[in-house]
Amino acid sequence: MSKLYRRFDALEAVRKAESTLLARNGSGKMNMNIAEIFGENCLSIDTLKERLPKSVWKVLKKTIRDNAPLDFEVADAVAVVMKEWATEKGATHYTHWFQPLTGATAEKHDSFITPNQGGGAITQFSGNDLMRGEPDASSFPSGGLRPTFEARGYTAWDPTSPAFIIENGNGSTLCIPSVFASWKGESLDFKTPLLRSIESLNKEALRTLKLFGEDDVTWVNATGGFEQEYFLIDQEYYYRRPDLLTSGRTLFGAKPPKGQELDDHYFGSIPDRILSFMLEAERELYRLGVPVKTRHNEVAPSQYEIAPIFEKANVAADHQQLTMITLKRIARKYGLVCLLHEKPFAGLNGSGKHANWSMVTSKGNNLLEPGDTPHDNMQFLFFFAAALKAVYEHQGLLRASIASAGNDHRLGANEAPPAIISAYIGEQLDDIVEQIKSGKAKTTKESGLLGLGIPVLPTIPKHAGDRNRTSPFAFTGNKFEFRAVGSEQTVSFPMTVLNTAVASAIDQMTTALETEMSSGSDLEAALETVLHNTFREIDPILFHGDGYSDDWQEEAAKRGLLNLKTTMEALPYFTEEKSIELFEKYNVLSEKELESRLEIYLEQYFYKLNIEAETTEDIVRTMIVPATIRYLNEILAVNDRGKASGLDITSTKTLAEEVNTVLSQLLVAVDKLRKVNEDLGGDTIPEKADHLSRVVLPEMNKVRVLSDKLEKLVPDDYWPLPSYREMLFVK
Ligand code: ADP
Ligand code: MG
């Protein structure tokens, strides 16, 4: 049988995969006693407390809970405990685990073992090793902050996120969550600014809480719960799709007759192999101390979702990275590939990452929980208003923080939120906001009187947000849900922007409160004024209609809201004056650090599109064109022989013409693509990125349309790429 039939080998393998893989992995012997296994591969606060000398624990606890600085003596003691714990778990190596600006995570493993003079070896791990690492970091992007000849960057332990162990059949490694900075102290990662933003939020919120008389609150932290959507396909298909291999998404593929229109996949029962995969992935996450909670099918065929219980934002962000890594790793054991790309399949829903966000105090109170007492309600309304003000003031920056080549396929595509950032707060709260705006906040729709001073807020339905899926930023009962984040993105940066913008809004509103109060108002009256002004100011950001409609595009423009449709339009907001001022004022990122991030984001965008363009060209020339020519050759042979034997060959001739016409158009289009992609469009990264988005991307799309047309003409057994129908439905 000729090589042409490779695609069917894949189908054959997939057919057999389920039973063999299940027999190998899903033997039903996995310990799923969650209480027993939860956190066994994670160095929890409890274990540290148990094993550390009391005096050391007291200092460390202050660092973990209150972000107090840590000294080396404490680090030495912690290092001893950490090494002990890790070696008990079979770890031979350790690594500082960090989030470089590529968006993935990075690790460089060092052994605990040091040879000694007597020819043996001892294990060693000091406070110094724990606190600081020096990876040879010249290949991580720095956006001009660290020239390659000054390769030294260093990693530093982040004691607020627990260390954990990554196992492999042949050994284990202790992972120490860390920040990553240049030798001059400039941040080269996502975690540093996240930690700084949490600190700014803490500082400003504490200031407010003092005014509210909450003197015993010692810290405020952001909370995060991140819902992850992903696709699973059989690896046999993956290996036969060069586009999935290089770009994480299909660059070709005709729409199958059946897509997601029947909605029969959503919340449907989960196939066996997939369920086995989920169980094992969840088990691994439990062991790492990641509190995953829900799983279900998503809207598109072969699309799923996993969501955790929320945690403090920094830990939640690390756990989100671990979740992505674990999904990818465990999928392979089941012969599957986990696709985290925002849009692996054209014409089907893409994947997002709903980022649920709120603020919690040291007393365990959620600051976005409407309360039972007038006092709690006033406080709630203050922080609620501050979050809305943050979104209003920094729409551009929020949009920029989630800009990527992948997310461009999603935002505004009638399945994900539009590119316009607006907020949805539900009917009840909208009613209250209206009343406060008009200065008559005395009644509510349902339960009579509203205080500022008067009883309680009505019960806000927790699932109010679900009634408007089109909103990018929705209040869902006791938290906000930022829904525009892409499935493959790190949540750290959008959370950093949100924290900082909210810190700034709280700061401004608290200052206004203080001003009112210093001129004689009591807290209640001062608050009434501040809320009145704030809700009036932020009015344009509130939108309760259909975010997918054309009317909204017009209406948003009238309101002066930004509508940044692409990455290239959004990214400049990183270094807008307002953004620089914000980040510098709250010591989250310096202007230089912001500029470097802009450059890295542009660079990533440029590389991704360039790889896609080259892969497109490659697949067309080496797979699609040859397959089409073989077919054409075959029809022509029929024509020749048909004519010789006196058959009427009119219709086969028409068919040959049809195939030939599309083939010729495709050859012209792919030639054009090659030419425009050879031209770099300029010397600088912004010029190159702009060229790709404006000139190359449209040519790529034209090539795809023609190729997809051929997929419907060329015989199925000649077509070299696994089809959408196969990848999504044969499993
Ligand atoms: P919904 O049905 O509105 O999506 P869920 O209760 O299912 O709400 O929660 C969705 C996600 O939001 C979960 O990951 C959950 O942990 C998270 N979440 C809930 N409360 C908070 C909070 N206070 N802060 C951050 N995330 C939260
Ligand atoms: Mg949700």
Coordinates of C-alpha atoms and ligand atoms in Angstrom, one line a residue, residues 227 305 354 356 466 469 476 479 481 483, ligand 2:
E227 CA -11.4 28.0 34.8
E305 CA -13.1 22.4 31.1
H354 CA -12.3 32.7 32.9
N356 CA -12.6 34.8 38.8
D466 CA -24.5 33.6 33.7
R469 CA -22.3 35.3 28.7
T476 CA -21.2 36.9 39.6
K479 CA -16.6 38.0 42.7
E481 CA -15.2 37.1 36.3
R483 CA -13.7 36.2 30.8
Ligands
MG2 MG -17.8 30.7 35.4

